[in-house]
PDB file of C-alpha atoms in Angstrom:
ATOM      1  CA  MET A   1      91.070  52.020  67.734  1.00  0.00           C
ATOM      2  CA  ASP A   2      92.871  54.166  65.146  1.00  0.00           C
ATOM      3  CA  ALA A   3      93.177  57.944  65.430  1.00  0.00           C
ATOM      4  CA  LEU A   4      90.355  58.802  63.012  1.00  0.00           C
ATOM      5  CA  ASN A   5      87.858  56.512  64.723  1.00  0.00           C
ATOM      6  CA  THR A   6      88.843  57.927  68.121  1.00  0.00           C
ATOM      7  CA  LEU A   7      88.244  61.451  66.829  1.00  0.00           C
ATOM      8  CA  LYS A   8      84.906  60.444  65.267  1.00  0.00           C
ATOM      9  CA  ALA A   9      83.758  58.893  68.543  1.00  0.00           C
ATOM     10  CA  THR A  10      84.616  62.064  70.474  1.00  0.00           C
ATOM     11  CA  LEU A  11      83.809  64.933  68.102  1.00  0.00           C
ATOM     12  CA  THR A  12      80.160  64.250  67.367  1.00  0.00           C
ATOM     13  CA  ARG A  13      78.677  67.629  66.349  1.00  0.00           C
ATOM     14  CA  PRO A  14      77.760  67.449  62.656  1.00  0.00           C
ATOM     15  CA  GLY A  15      80.382  69.327  60.647  1.00  0.00           C
ATOM     16  CA  LEU A  16      82.940  69.494  63.464  1.00  0.00           C
ATOM     17  CA  LEU A  17      85.111  66.667  62.120  1.00  0.00           C
ATOM     18  CA  ILE A  18      85.415  66.159  58.392  1.00  0.00           C
ATOM     19  CA  SER A  19      87.007  62.970  57.135  1.00  0.00           C
ATOM     20  CA  ASP A  20      85.951  63.074  53.467  1.00  0.00           C
ATOM     21  CA  PRO A  21      89.271  62.460  51.651  1.00  0.00           C
ATOM     22  CA  GLN A  22      88.553  65.038  48.920  1.00  0.00           C
ATOM     23  CA  ILE A  23      87.836  67.833  51.419  1.00  0.00           C
ATOM     24  CA  VAL A  24      90.819  66.918  53.608  1.00  0.00           C
ATOM     25  CA  ASP A  25      93.002  66.788  50.485  1.00  0.00           C
ATOM     26  CA  MET A  26      91.969  70.311  49.452  1.00  0.00           C
ATOM     27  CA  ALA A  27      92.657  71.591  52.985  1.00  0.00           C
ATOM     28  CA  THR A  28      96.148  70.069  53.070  1.00  0.00           C
ATOM     29  CA  THR A  29      97.304  71.337  49.672  1.00  0.00           C
ATOM     30  CA  ASP A  30      98.641  74.876  49.333  1.00  0.00           C
ATOM     31  CA  PHE A  31      96.985  77.252  46.854  1.00  0.00           C
ATOM     32  CA  ARG A  32      99.855  76.848  44.377  1.00  0.00           C
ATOM     33  CA  GLY A  33      99.734  73.075  44.532  1.00  0.00           C
ATOM     34  CA  TRP A  34     103.425  72.913  45.465  1.00  0.00           C
ATOM     35  CA  TYR A  35     103.066  71.462  48.938  1.00  0.00           C
ATOM     36  CA  LYS A  36     100.811  68.719  50.145  1.00  0.00           C
ATOM     37  CA  GLY A  37     100.472  67.359  53.628  1.00  0.00           C
ATOM     38  CA  ASN A  38      98.223  64.640  54.904  1.00  0.00           C
ATOM     39  CA  ALA A  39      95.906  64.502  57.850  1.00  0.00           C
ATOM     40  CA  VAL A  40      93.518  61.971  59.352  1.00  0.00           C
ATOM     41  CA  GLY A  41      90.778  64.588  59.457  1.00  0.00           C
ATOM     42  CA  LEU A  42      89.823  68.246  59.370  1.00  0.00           C
ATOM     43  CA  ALA A  43      88.280  69.836  62.460  1.00  0.00           C
ATOM     44  CA  ARG A  44      86.142  72.955  62.034  1.00  0.00           C
ATOM     45  CA  PRO A  45      85.376  74.250  65.525  1.00  0.00           C
ATOM     46  CA  ARG A  46      83.002  77.195  65.918  1.00  0.00           C
ATOM     47  CA  SER A  47      83.764  78.160  69.503  1.00  0.00           C
ATOM     48  CA  VAL A  48      86.584  78.202  72.013  1.00  0.00           C
ATOM     49  CA  ARG A  49      84.845  75.283  73.753  1.00  0.00           C
ATOM     50  CA  GLU A  50      84.985  73.239  70.549  1.00  0.00           C
ATOM     51  CA  VAL A  51      88.673  74.113  70.090  1.00  0.00           C
ATOM     52  CA  GLN A  52      89.235  72.723  73.598  1.00  0.00           C
ATOM     53  CA  ASP A  53      87.267  69.588  72.664  1.00  0.00           C
ATOM     54  CA  VAL A  54      89.390  69.119  69.528  1.00  0.00           C
ATOM     55  CA  VAL A  55      92.622  69.476  71.520  1.00  0.00           C
ATOM     56  CA  ARG A  56      91.437  66.924  74.093  1.00  0.00           C
ATOM     57  CA  ALA A  57      90.258  64.499  71.405  1.00  0.00           C
ATOM     58  CA  CYS A  58      93.562  64.772  69.537  1.00  0.00           C
ATOM     59  CA  ARG A  59      95.497  64.155  72.735  1.00  0.00           C
ATOM     60  CA  THR A  60      93.408  61.038  73.406  1.00  0.00           C
ATOM     61  CA  ALA A  61      93.866  59.871  69.798  1.00  0.00           C
ATOM     62  CA  GLY A  62      97.614  60.556  69.856  1.00  0.00           C
ATOM     63  CA  CYS A  63      97.332  63.123  67.042  1.00  0.00           C
ATOM     64  CA  ALA A  64      99.308  66.304  66.685  1.00  0.00           C
ATOM     65  CA  ILE A  65      97.376  69.368  65.507  1.00  0.00           C
ATOM     66  CA  VAL A  66      98.182  71.847  62.762  1.00  0.00           C
ATOM     67  CA  ALA A  67      96.227  75.076  63.298  1.00  0.00           C
ATOM     68  CA  GLN A  68      94.995  76.852  60.183  1.00  0.00           C
ATOM     69  CA  GLY A  69      92.909  79.969  59.629  1.00  0.00           C
ATOM     70  CA  ARG A  70      91.974  81.636  56.360  1.00  0.00           C
ATOM     71  CA  GLN A  71      94.189  79.198  54.460  1.00  0.00           C
ATOM     72  CA  HIS A  72      97.249  80.025  56.565  1.00  0.00           C
ATOM     73  CA  GLN A  73      98.872  77.740  59.078  1.00  0.00           C
ATOM     74  CA  HIS A  74     101.328  78.228  61.862  1.00  0.00           C
ATOM     75  CA  VAL A  75     104.002  75.803  60.738  1.00  0.00           C
ATOM     76  CA  ARG A  76     106.736  75.947  58.130  1.00  0.00           C
ATOM     77  CA  ARG A  77     104.807  74.008  55.508  1.00  0.00           C
ATOM     78  CA  ARG A  78     101.110  73.756  54.744  1.00  0.00           C
ATOM     79  CA  GLY A  79      99.345  70.552  55.688  1.00  0.00           C
ATOM     80  CA  ALA A  80      99.666  68.090  58.504  1.00  0.00           C
ATOM     81  CA  GLY A  81     101.946  65.084  58.545  1.00  0.00           C
ATOM     82  CA  GLY A  82     100.736  61.532  59.033  1.00  0.00           C
ATOM     83  CA  GLY A  83      98.805  60.912  62.221  1.00  0.00           C
ATOM     84  CA  ARG A  84      97.905  64.565  62.556  1.00  0.00           C
ATOM     85  CA  ALA A  85      94.673  66.512  62.464  1.00  0.00           C
ATOM     86  CA  LEU A  86      94.214  69.833  60.729  1.00  0.00           C
ATOM     87  CA  ALA A  87      92.182  72.383  62.717  1.00  0.00           C
ATOM     88  CA  ASP A  88      90.589  75.131  60.620  1.00  0.00           C
ATOM     89  CA  LEU A  89      90.067  78.016  63.056  1.00  0.00           C
ATOM     90  CA  GLU A  90      88.533  80.467  60.582  1.00  0.00           C
ATOM     91  CA  HIS A  91      85.007  80.307  62.049  1.00  0.00           C
ATOM     92  CA  VAL A  92      85.812  80.312  65.769  1.00  0.00           C
ATOM     93  CA  GLY A  93      83.723  82.965  67.438  1.00  0.00           C
ATOM     94  CA  THR A  94      81.735  83.927  64.338  1.00  0.00           C
TER      95      THR A  94
END
């Protein structure tokens, strides 16, 4: 099973995992359009528990995670590399 299908099988809450290519593309492109990453999916957890579920699912799928919140990420360049999942943490705890 590939990484995206593994994530889909594990992260089942509607809206938790987004795999629509247009939405993922917007999330992995910086606001200037200079940098573009790629990701197998976009996770949008709403609680600490869901963040934990995303981390476990990514470990099982063999995906690295790029954390993002309010259009900022904690890596040198915006967007995830191949075989990675982007985790939008903006709504955790809200």
